[in-house]
Amino acid sequence: MAFARTCSVALVGVEGVVVEVQADLEPGVAAFTLVGLPDKSLTESRDRVRAAVVNSGAEWPQKKLTVGLSPASVPKAGSGFDLAVACSVLGAAERIDPRVLADIVMIGELGLDGRVRPVRGILPAVLAAADAGYEQVVVPECAAAEASLVPGVSVLGVRSLRQLIALLTDEPVPEEHTDDQARPDPLLAGLRLPGTGAATGMHSTGTAPHDQEHDLADVVGQHSARTAVEVAAAGGHHLFLEGPPGAGKTMLAERLPSILPPLDRQASLEVTAVHSVAGLLPPGNPLIDTPPYCAPHHSATMQALVGGGPGTARPGAVSLSHRGVLFLDETPEFSSRALDALRQPLEAGHVVIARSAGVVRFPARFLMVLAANPCPCGRHTQTNNLCDCPPSAIRRYQARLSGPLLDRVDLRVEVDRVTRTELTAGGTRGDTTATVADRVRTARDRAAARLTGTPWRTNSEIPGRELRNRWHPAPGAMDEAERNLERGVLTARGLDRVLRVAWTVADLTGHDRPDATDVALALQLRTGIPRGVPMTLGATA
């Protein structure tokens, strides 16, 4: 029978669908037909596959060839089907035993010379294959380490189609000469997208634990802001830093990832899958185990922030910072449309992008840090009169951040201008990153023990209804917060967020449940109104 089939994977966002690649040969005029909703890059695989098969020493069948991608209703995109198409054709031509191909998932792009190139999304594709019950996967050799992150799957990494044919037919495996090691391997080009380097801010800069280049001890003064950063890291709370230029807002945001705990196995796979689909996975580092940090420029569009774009929807900054930090510097300079698009992922923890070709879902559980000047000139504060901006300009500038967006931010801190005394003082200025990271890890361990058996990991993820019904603060601790709700200072969402922050403060201070002092500090961090409580928590020396 001139028929063979094998499998590959079509990616829809960061989720995969196993696709059966079928090849059928019939007598007739030599032709190659590809069906099953292929996109442009997949349609061009006909010429790539033909050249790769011939240049690999195999004979191309001179018959009517039909290759079908099933299920036909799922759109297929990308060049990762090349390897499966070539092997199914060779199976139909009886160059390879069709029975060997039936239970193998193949992912990879073919060069005209038969070399197997990597494609983006190897990890989510192999995860989809494992979920579907497949145990054997063939991937490009340079992507085998990424595919091996999935347990229970046998991964075969090949460098060329010639090698794969020999392995499947029990023939001697030919050696493939590698390129000069002094040059970058051209096969690795398939792992990254152009324009996604370190200068764009749209990438993962996974920081090593206690990164010496970004130490909290370098931040001069800013005791309240340092406490807010520590609370944000311990509970996963969103943070808004407002203050004049040069006060240290960016320094604090850049040091936040280094005090976050390392990612666990499940979170590492989630983050790696997103970066693999986006083409941002660093070669030689298949698993991202540190929280990512993403800082897009204020000219970023809504699609760049939440995902989308022409053609196949790609993850945006909110997904690239999943389980990490999203820093929006000069927040009022972002377009209001882009900022308001952040409301849904801030609440849901994911982004759903609907397009005519289908609906894509990307994870987006991130810690957002906003930084803004108090006015266009940046010198407006409550303690001096250096600002030259008229009141109307200040109101317009501050109104660029909508109330519903700010209502979703747990912590709001005014960063004061650094004084001469603070800048020139010698000795220890504050706790180091290592010290603060240890306190954050201890607080997260306390929260994890309390949340055992629930789907939540941090205090910021707990729904308000569950927080009020299952974990109760000390009697009378919430009286002042409830009075703020009655006076309109807090919304119902704001009251829930104050309670979440109070639990984080209690975890940092070692309390079994929040007391009135913990709630007062949470209120002060939420509203910026002094409540007569210290703003230290040991965050300063």
Coordinates of C-alpha atoms in Angstrom, one line a residue:
M1 CA 0.0 0.0 0.0
A2 CA 1.5 3.4 -1.1
F3 CA 0.4 5.1 2.1
A4 CA 2.2 6.1 5.3
R5 CA 1.5 8.4 8.2
T6 CA 3.5 10.0 11.0
C7 CA 2.8 12.8 13.5
S8 CA 3.8 16.4 14.2
V9 CA 2.4 19.2 16.4
A10 CA 0.6 22.4 15.5
L11 CA 0.9 25.2 18.1
V12 CA -2.0 27.4 19.1
G13 CA -0.5 29.9 21.4
V14 CA 1.5 27.8 23.9
E15 CA -0.8 24.8 23.6
G16 CA -0.2 22.1 21.0
V17 CA -2.4 19.9 18.9
V18 CA -1.0 16.6 17.6
V19 CA -1.4 16.5 13.8
E20 CA -1.3 13.3 11.7
V21 CA 0.8 13.8 8.6
Q22 CA -0.5 11.4 5.9
A23 CA 1.1 10.7 2.5
D24 CA -0.5 8.9 -0.4
L25 CA 1.0 7.9 -3.7
E26 CA -1.1 7.1 -6.7
P27 CA -0.3 6.4 -10.4
G28 CA -0.5 9.5 -12.5
V29 CA 1.3 12.6 -13.5
A30 CA 4.0 13.5 -10.9
A31 CA 2.6 16.2 -8.7
F32 CA 2.7 17.3 -5.0
T33 CA -0.4 18.4 -3.3
L34 CA -0.5 19.6 0.4
V35 CA -3.9 19.9 2.0
G36 CA -5.1 20.6 5.6
L37 CA -5.1 24.4 6.1
P38 CA -1.4 25.1 5.7
D39 CA -0.1 28.7 5.8
K40 CA 2.4 30.2 3.4
S41 CA 5.6 28.9 5.1
L42 CA 4.1 25.4 5.3
T43 CA 3.0 25.4 1.6
E44 CA 6.5 26.2 0.6
S45 CA 7.6 23.0 2.4
R46 CA 6.9 21.1 -0.9
D47 CA 10.0 22.5 -2.5
R48 CA 12.1 22.2 0.7
V49 CA 11.1 18.6 1.3
R50 CA 11.7 17.6 -2.3
A51 CA 15.2 19.1 -2.4
A52 CA 16.1 17.7 1.0
V53 CA 15.1 14.2 0.1
V54 CA 17.0 14.2 -3.1
N55 CA 20.1 15.8 -1.5
S56 CA 20.0 13.2 1.2
G57 CA 20.5 10.4 -1.3
A58 CA 16.9 9.1 -1.4
E59 CA 14.8 8.9 -4.6
W60 CA 11.8 11.2 -5.0
P61 CA 8.7 9.2 -6.1
Q62 CA 7.6 10.1 -9.6
K63 CA 3.9 9.7 -8.9
K64 CA 0.9 11.7 -7.9
L65 CA 1.6 12.6 -4.2
T66 CA -1.0 13.9 -1.8
V67 CA 0.0 14.9 1.8
G68 CA -2.8 15.6 4.2
L69 CA -2.6 17.2 7.6
S70 CA -5.3 16.0 9.9
P71 CA -7.4 17.3 11.6
A72 CA -7.9 19.5 8.6
S73 CA -10.0 22.1 10.5
V74 CA -7.0 23.2 12.6
P75 CA -4.9 25.9 11.0
K76 CA -1.2 24.9 10.6
A77 CA 1.6 27.4 10.5
G78 CA 5.4 27.3 10.4
S79 CA 8.1 25.1 9.0
G80 CA 8.2 22.5 11.8
F81 CA 6.2 20.0 9.7
D82 CA 9.0 19.5 7.2
L83 CA 10.5 16.5 8.9
A84 CA 7.2 14.7 9.3
V85 CA 6.2 15.4 5.7
A86 CA 9.5 14.1 4.3
C87 CA 9.4 10.9 6.4
S88 CA 5.7 10.2 5.5
V89 CA 6.6 10.6 1.8
L90 CA 9.5 8.2 2.1
G91 CA 7.3 5.8 4.0
A92 CA 4.7 5.8 1.2
A93 CA 7.5 5.2 -1.2
E94 CA 8.6 2.2 1.0
R95 CA 12.1 3.7 1.6
I96 CA 11.1 3.6 5.3
D97 CA 8.8 1.0 6.9
P98 CA 5.5 2.8 7.4
R99 CA 4.9 0.8 10.6
V100 CA 8.0 2.4 12.2
L101 CA 6.6 5.9 11.5
A102 CA 3.1 5.6 12.9
D103 CA 3.8 6.3 16.6
I104 CA 6.6 8.9 16.2
V105 CA 6.2 12.6 16.6
M106 CA 8.6 14.6 14.3
I107 CA 9.3 18.3 14.7
G108 CA 11.8 20.2 12.6
E109 CA 12.5 22.3 9.5
L110 CA 14.5 20.9 6.6
G111 CA 17.2 22.8 4.7
L112 CA 17.7 22.2 1.0
D113 CA 20.7 20.1 1.8
G114 CA 18.8 17.9 4.2
R115 CA 20.0 19.4 7.5
V116 CA 17.4 19.6 10.2
R117 CA 16.9 23.1 11.6
P118 CA 15.3 23.9 15.0
V119 CA 12.0 25.8 15.2
R120 CA 10.4 27.8 17.9
G121 CA 8.1 26.1 20.4
I122 CA 9.8 22.7 20.8
L123 CA 9.0 22.5 24.5
P124 CA 5.2 23.1 24.2
A125 CA 5.1 20.8 21.2
V126 CA 6.7 17.9 23.0
L127 CA 4.5 18.6 26.1
A128 CA 1.4 18.3 23.8
A129 CA 2.8 15.0 22.3
A130 CA 3.4 13.6 25.8
D131 CA -0.2 14.6 26.9
A132 CA -1.5 12.8 23.8
G133 CA 0.3 9.6 24.8
Y134 CA 3.2 9.6 22.4
E135 CA 6.5 8.3 23.8
Q136 CA 8.9 8.9 20.9
V137 CA 9.8 12.3 19.5
V138 CA 12.3 13.3 16.8
V139 CA 13.7 16.8 17.0
P140 CA 16.7 18.7 15.7
E141 CA 19.9 17.9 17.5
C142 CA 20.5 21.4 18.9
A143 CA 17.0 21.4 20.4
A144 CA 17.2 17.9 22.0
A145 CA 18.1 19.4 25.4
E146 CA 14.9 21.5 25.4
A147 CA 12.7 18.5 24.4
S148 CA 14.3 16.4 27.1
L149 CA 12.8 18.6 29.8
V150 CA 9.5 16.7 29.3
P151 CA 9.5 13.5 31.4
G152 CA 8.4 10.2 30.0
V153 CA 9.3 10.9 26.4
S154 CA 12.2 9.4 24.5
V155 CA 13.9 12.1 22.5
L156 CA 16.0 11.5 19.4
G157 CA 18.0 14.4 18.2
V158 CA 19.2 14.3 14.6
R159 CA 21.3 16.7 12.6
S160 CA 20.2 15.7 9.1
L161 CA 17.5 13.8 7.2
R162 CA 20.2 11.4 6.1
Q163 CA 20.9 10.4 9.7
L164 CA 17.2 9.9 10.5
I165 CA 16.6 7.7 7.5
A166 CA 19.6 5.5 8.5
L167 CA 18.3 5.2 12.1
L168 CA 14.8 4.3 11.0
T169 CA 16.0 1.7 8.5
D170 CA 18.7 0.2 10.8
E171 CA 21.5 1.2 8.4
P172 CA 24.9 2.6 9.4
V173 CA 24.5 6.2 10.6
P174 CA 26.6 8.6 8.5
E175 CA 28.7 11.2 10.3
E176 CA 27.7 14.8 9.7
H177 CA 30.6 17.3 9.7
T178 CA 29.9 20.3 11.9
D179 CA 30.7 23.8 10.9
D180 CA 33.8 25.7 12.2
Q181 CA 33.3 26.1 16.0
A182 CA 34.7 29.6 15.9
R183 CA 31.5 30.8 14.2
P184 CA 28.0 30.6 15.5
D185 CA 26.1 27.5 14.5
P186 CA 23.7 28.6 11.6
L187 CA 21.2 25.9 12.8
L188 CA 20.6 27.9 16.0
A189 CA 19.2 30.8 13.9
G190 CA 15.8 29.1 14.1
L191 CA 15.6 29.5 17.8
R192 CA 15.4 33.3 17.9
L193 CA 13.5 36.0 16.1
P194 CA 15.2 39.1 14.6
G195 CA 14.9 42.1 16.8
T196 CA 14.6 40.3 20.1
G197 CA 18.0 41.0 21.5
A198 CA 18.8 42.4 24.9
A199 CA 18.4 46.0 23.8
T200 CA 14.7 45.7 23.1
G201 CA 13.6 45.0 26.7
M202 CA 11.3 42.3 25.3
H203 CA 13.2 39.3 26.6
S204 CA 14.0 37.3 29.7
T205 CA 17.0 38.6 31.6
G206 CA 16.8 35.8 34.2
T207 CA 18.9 37.1 37.1
A208 CA 21.1 34.8 39.0
P209 CA 20.3 34.5 42.7
H210 CA 21.7 37.5 44.6
D211 CA 23.0 39.2 41.4
Q212 CA 26.0 41.3 42.5
E213 CA 25.4 43.8 39.8
H214 CA 21.9 44.7 41.1
D215 CA 22.2 44.8 44.9
L216 CA 19.6 46.5 47.0
A217 CA 22.4 47.9 49.2
D218 CA 23.2 50.3 46.2
V219 CA 19.9 52.1 46.7
V220 CA 20.4 55.2 48.8
G221 CA 17.7 56.0 51.4
Q222 CA 14.1 55.2 50.2
H223 CA 13.2 53.2 53.3
S224 CA 9.5 53.2 52.4
A225 CA 10.1 52.1 48.8
R226 CA 12.5 49.3 49.9
T227 CA 9.8 48.0 52.3
A228 CA 7.3 48.1 49.5
V229 CA 9.6 46.2 47.1
E230 CA 10.1 43.6 49.8
V231 CA 6.4 43.2 50.4
A232 CA 5.7 43.1 46.6
A233 CA 8.3 40.2 46.2
A234 CA 7.0 38.3 49.2
G235 CA 3.3 38.3 48.2
G236 CA 3.5 38.9 44.4
H237 CA 1.8 42.3 44.7
H238 CA 1.7 45.0 42.0
L239 CA 3.7 48.1 42.8
F240 CA 3.5 51.8 41.8
L241 CA 6.5 54.0 42.4
E242 CA 6.0 57.8 42.0
G243 CA 8.7 60.3 42.4
P244 CA 11.1 62.8 40.8
P245 CA 13.7 61.8 38.2
G246 CA 16.9 60.3 39.7
A247 CA 15.3 59.2 43.0
G248 CA 15.9 55.5 42.3
K249 CA 12.7 54.1 40.9
T250 CA 14.4 52.2 38.1
M251 CA 17.1 50.9 40.4
L252 CA 14.5 49.4 42.7
A253 CA 12.6 47.8 39.9
E254 CA 15.8 46.3 38.4
R255 CA 16.6 44.7 41.8
L256 CA 13.2 43.2 42.4
P257 CA 13.8 40.0 40.3
S258 CA 16.9 39.2 42.3
I259 CA 15.0 38.9 45.6
L260 CA 12.3 36.7 44.1
P261 CA 12.6 33.0 44.9
P262 CA 13.8 30.7 42.0
L263 CA 11.0 29.2 39.9
D264 CA 9.8 25.7 40.8
R265 CA 9.7 23.0 38.1
Q266 CA 6.2 23.7 36.9
A267 CA 6.7 27.4 36.7
S268 CA 10.0 26.9 34.9
L269 CA 8.3 24.8 32.2
E270 CA 5.5 27.4 31.8
V271 CA 8.0 30.3 31.4
T272 CA 10.3 28.3 29.1
A273 CA 7.3 27.3 26.9
V274 CA 6.3 31.0 26.4
H275 CA 9.8 32.1 25.6
S276 CA 10.3 29.1 23.2
V277 CA 7.2 30.1 21.3
A278 CA 8.3 33.7 21.2
G279 CA 11.8 32.8 19.9
L280 CA 13.5 34.2 22.9
L281 CA 14.9 31.0 24.4
P282 CA 18.7 31.5 24.9
P283 CA 20.7 28.7 23.0
G284 CA 22.5 26.5 25.5
N285 CA 20.0 27.3 28.3
P286 CA 16.9 25.3 27.6
L287 CA 15.3 25.8 31.0
I288 CA 14.6 29.2 32.5
D289 CA 14.7 28.7 36.3
T290 CA 14.9 32.4 37.4
P291 CA 12.0 34.9 37.3
P292 CA 12.1 36.8 33.9
Y293 CA 12.3 40.6 33.8
C294 CA 10.6 42.5 30.9
A295 CA 10.9 46.3 30.5
P296 CA 9.3 47.4 27.2
H297 CA 9.8 51.0 26.0
H298 CA 6.9 53.4 26.5
S299 CA 6.3 53.5 22.8
A300 CA 5.2 49.8 22.8
T301 CA 1.8 49.2 21.2
M302 CA -1.1 47.3 22.8
Q303 CA -0.2 44.2 20.7
A304 CA 3.4 44.4 22.0
L305 CA 2.2 44.5 25.6
V306 CA -0.6 41.9 25.6
G307 CA 0.2 39.9 22.5
G308 CA -1.2 39.5 19.0
G309 CA 0.1 41.0 15.8
P310 CA -0.5 40.1 12.2
G311 CA -0.9 36.5 11.3
T312 CA -0.3 34.0 14.1
A313 CA -0.7 35.7 17.5
R314 CA 2.5 35.9 19.5
P315 CA 3.0 36.5 23.2
G316 CA 3.4 40.0 24.4
A317 CA 5.3 41.5 27.3
V318 CA 2.7 40.4 29.9
S319 CA 3.3 36.8 28.9
L320 CA 7.1 37.1 28.5
S321 CA 7.1 38.3 32.1
H322 CA 5.0 35.4 33.3
R323 CA 6.1 34.4 36.8
G324 CA 8.4 37.4 36.8
V325 CA 8.5 41.2 36.7
L326 CA 6.9 43.5 34.1
F327 CA 8.4 47.0 34.6
L328 CA 6.7 49.9 32.9
D329 CA 9.0 52.9 33.2
E330 CA 7.6 56.4 32.5
T331 CA 4.1 54.8 32.7
P332 CA 2.1 57.9 31.8
E333 CA 3.9 58.0 28.4
F334 CA 2.4 54.7 27.4
S335 CA -0.8 55.0 25.4
S336 CA -3.9 54.8 27.4
R337 CA -5.3 52.1 25.2
A338 CA -2.2 49.9 25.9
L339 CA -2.4 50.5 29.6
D340 CA -6.1 49.8 29.9
A341 CA -5.5 46.5 28.1
L342 CA -3.6 45.3 31.1
R343 CA -6.7 45.3 33.3
Q344 CA -7.9 41.8 32.3
P345 CA -4.5 40.0 32.6
L346 CA -3.9 41.7 36.0
E347 CA -7.1 40.0 37.3
A348 CA -7.2 36.8 35.3
G349 CA -3.6 35.8 35.1
H350 CA -3.9 35.0 31.4
V351 CA -4.6 36.7 28.1
V352 CA -7.1 35.6 25.6
I353 CA -6.6 36.9 22.1
A354 CA -9.4 36.5 19.6
R355 CA -8.6 36.6 15.9
S356 CA -10.4 35.5 12.7
A357 CA -8.1 32.5 12.6
G358 CA -8.9 31.4 16.1
V359 CA -8.6 32.1 19.8
V360 CA -5.2 32.0 21.5
R361 CA -4.6 31.9 25.3
F362 CA -1.3 32.9 26.8
P363 CA -0.4 32.8 30.5
A364 CA 0.2 36.2 32.2
R365 CA 0.7 35.8 35.9
F366 CA 3.2 38.6 36.5
L367 CA 4.3 41.2 39.1
M368 CA 3.8 44.6 37.6
V369 CA 5.9 47.6 38.6
L370 CA 4.8 51.1 37.4
A371 CA 7.1 54.1 37.7
A372 CA 6.0 57.6 37.0
N373 CA 7.1 61.2 37.6
P374 CA 4.6 63.4 39.6
C375 CA 4.3 65.9 36.8
P376 CA 5.7 66.6 33.3
C377 CA 8.8 68.4 34.7
G378 CA 9.1 65.8 37.4
R379 CA 9.7 68.3 40.3
H380 CA 6.2 68.4 41.8
T381 CA 6.2 67.2 45.4
Q382 CA 4.3 67.9 48.6
T383 CA 7.5 69.3 50.3
N384 CA 8.8 71.9 47.8
N385 CA 7.7 74.4 45.2
L386 CA 10.3 73.7 42.4
C387 CA 7.6 72.7 39.9
D388 CA 6.8 75.1 37.1
C389 CA 3.9 73.1 35.7
P390 CA 0.4 74.6 35.9
P391 CA -2.2 72.7 38.0
S392 CA -4.1 71.8 34.8
A393 CA -1.0 70.2 33.3
I394 CA -0.3 68.2 36.4
R395 CA -3.9 66.9 36.5
R396 CA -3.8 65.9 32.8
Y397 CA -0.5 64.1 33.3
Q398 CA -1.7 62.2 36.3
A399 CA -5.0 61.4 34.7
R400 CA -3.2 59.3 32.0
L401 CA -3.3 56.4 34.5
S402 CA -6.9 55.4 34.8
G403 CA -8.6 54.8 38.1
P404 CA -9.5 51.2 37.3
L405 CA -5.9 50.4 36.5
L406 CA -4.6 51.9 39.7
D407 CA -7.3 50.2 41.6
R408 CA -5.6 46.9 40.6
V409 CA -2.2 48.0 42.1
D410 CA -1.7 46.9 45.7
L411 CA 1.2 49.1 46.7
R412 CA 1.6 52.8 46.0
V413 CA 4.7 54.5 47.3
E414 CA 6.1 58.0 46.9
V415 CA 9.8 57.9 46.2
D416 CA 11.4 61.0 47.7
R417 CA 14.3 62.9 46.3
V418 CA 17.7 61.7 47.7
T419 CA 19.3 64.2 50.0
R420 CA 22.9 65.2 50.1
T421 CA 23.3 63.6 53.6
E422 CA 22.0 60.3 52.4
L423 CA 24.1 60.3 49.2
T424 CA 27.4 61.1 50.9
A425 CA 26.9 59.1 54.1
G426 CA 29.4 56.3 54.6
G427 CA 28.9 52.8 56.0
T428 CA 26.1 50.3 55.4
R429 CA 23.1 51.9 53.7
G430 CA 20.7 49.0 53.9
D431 CA 20.2 45.3 53.8
T432 CA 21.7 43.5 50.8
T433 CA 19.9 41.6 48.2
A434 CA 20.9 38.2 49.9
T435 CA 19.4 39.3 53.2
V436 CA 16.1 40.5 51.8
A437 CA 15.9 37.5 49.5
D438 CA 16.1 35.2 52.6
R439 CA 13.3 37.1 54.3
V440 CA 11.2 36.9 51.1
R441 CA 11.8 33.2 50.8
T442 CA 10.8 32.6 54.5
A443 CA 7.6 34.6 54.0
R444 CA 6.7 32.7 50.9
D445 CA 7.3 29.4 52.7
R446 CA 4.9 30.5 55.4
A447 CA 2.3 31.4 52.8
A448 CA 2.9 28.1 50.9
A449 CA 2.3 26.1 54.1
R450 CA -0.9 27.9 54.7
L451 CA -2.1 27.5 51.1
T452 CA -1.3 23.8 50.9
G453 CA -4.0 21.9 49.1
T454 CA -5.2 25.0 47.2
P455 CA -4.5 26.1 43.6
W456 CA -2.8 29.4 44.8
R457 CA 0.9 30.0 45.4
T458 CA 1.0 33.6 46.8
N459 CA -1.2 35.9 48.8
S460 CA -1.9 38.0 45.7
E461 CA -3.6 35.1 43.9
I462 CA -6.2 34.3 46.6
P463 CA -9.7 35.4 45.6
G464 CA -11.2 37.9 48.0
R465 CA -14.2 35.6 48.9
E466 CA -11.9 32.8 49.9
L467 CA -9.6 35.1 51.8
R468 CA -12.5 36.4 53.9
N469 CA -14.1 33.1 54.5
R470 CA -11.1 30.7 55.1
W471 CA -8.4 32.8 56.6
H472 CA -9.5 35.4 59.2
P473 CA -7.3 38.2 60.6
A474 CA -7.2 39.1 64.3
P475 CA -10.5 40.4 65.8
G476 CA -10.9 44.1 65.1
A477 CA -7.8 44.2 62.8
M478 CA -9.9 45.3 59.8
D479 CA -12.0 48.0 61.5
E480 CA -9.9 50.9 60.1
A481 CA -9.9 49.4 56.6
E482 CA -13.7 48.9 56.7
R483 CA -14.1 52.6 57.8
N484 CA -12.0 53.6 54.8
L485 CA -14.4 51.6 52.6
E486 CA -17.4 53.4 54.0
R487 CA -15.8 56.8 53.4
G488 CA -15.0 55.9 49.8
V489 CA -11.2 55.8 50.3
L490 CA -11.2 52.2 49.3
T491 CA -13.3 50.2 46.8
A492 CA -14.4 46.6 47.5
R493 CA -11.5 45.4 45.4
G494 CA -9.2 47.7 47.3
L495 CA -10.4 46.3 50.6
D496 CA -9.6 42.7 49.4
R497 CA -6.1 43.9 48.3
V498 CA -5.4 45.5 51.6
L499 CA -6.3 42.2 53.3
R500 CA -3.9 40.3 50.9
V501 CA -1.1 42.8 51.6
A502 CA -1.8 42.5 55.4
W503 CA -1.3 38.7 55.2
T504 CA 2.0 39.2 53.4
V505 CA 3.1 41.7 56.1
A506 CA 2.2 39.1 58.7
D507 CA 4.2 36.5 56.9
L508 CA 7.2 38.8 56.8
T509 CA 6.9 39.7 60.5
G510 CA 6.2 36.1 61.6
H511 CA 2.6 36.6 62.8
D512 CA 0.2 33.7 62.5
R513 CA -2.5 36.1 61.2
P514 CA -2.6 39.9 60.5
D515 CA -3.2 42.2 63.5
A516 CA -4.1 45.8 63.5
T517 CA -0.5 46.9 63.0
D518 CA -0.1 44.7 59.9
V519 CA -3.4 46.1 58.4
A520 CA -2.3 49.6 59.2
L521 CA 0.9 49.1 57.3
A522 CA -1.0 47.6 54.4
L523 CA -3.3 50.6 54.4
Q524 CA -0.4 53.0 54.4
L525 CA 1.2 51.1 51.5
R526 CA -2.1 51.1 49.6
T527 CA -3.3 54.7 50.1
G528 CA -0.1 56.6 50.9
I529 CA -1.7 58.1 54.0
P530 CA 0.5 57.9 57.1
R531 CA -1.0 55.5 59.7
G532 CA 1.5 56.0 62.5
V533 CA 3.3 52.7 61.9
P534 CA 7.0 52.2 61.0
M535 CA 7.8 51.5 57.4
T536 CA 10.8 49.2 57.9
L537 CA 10.1 45.5 58.5
G538 CA 13.8 45.1 58.8
A539 CA 14.3 46.3 55.2
T540 CA 16.8 48.9 56.3
A541 CA 19.9 48.7 58.4

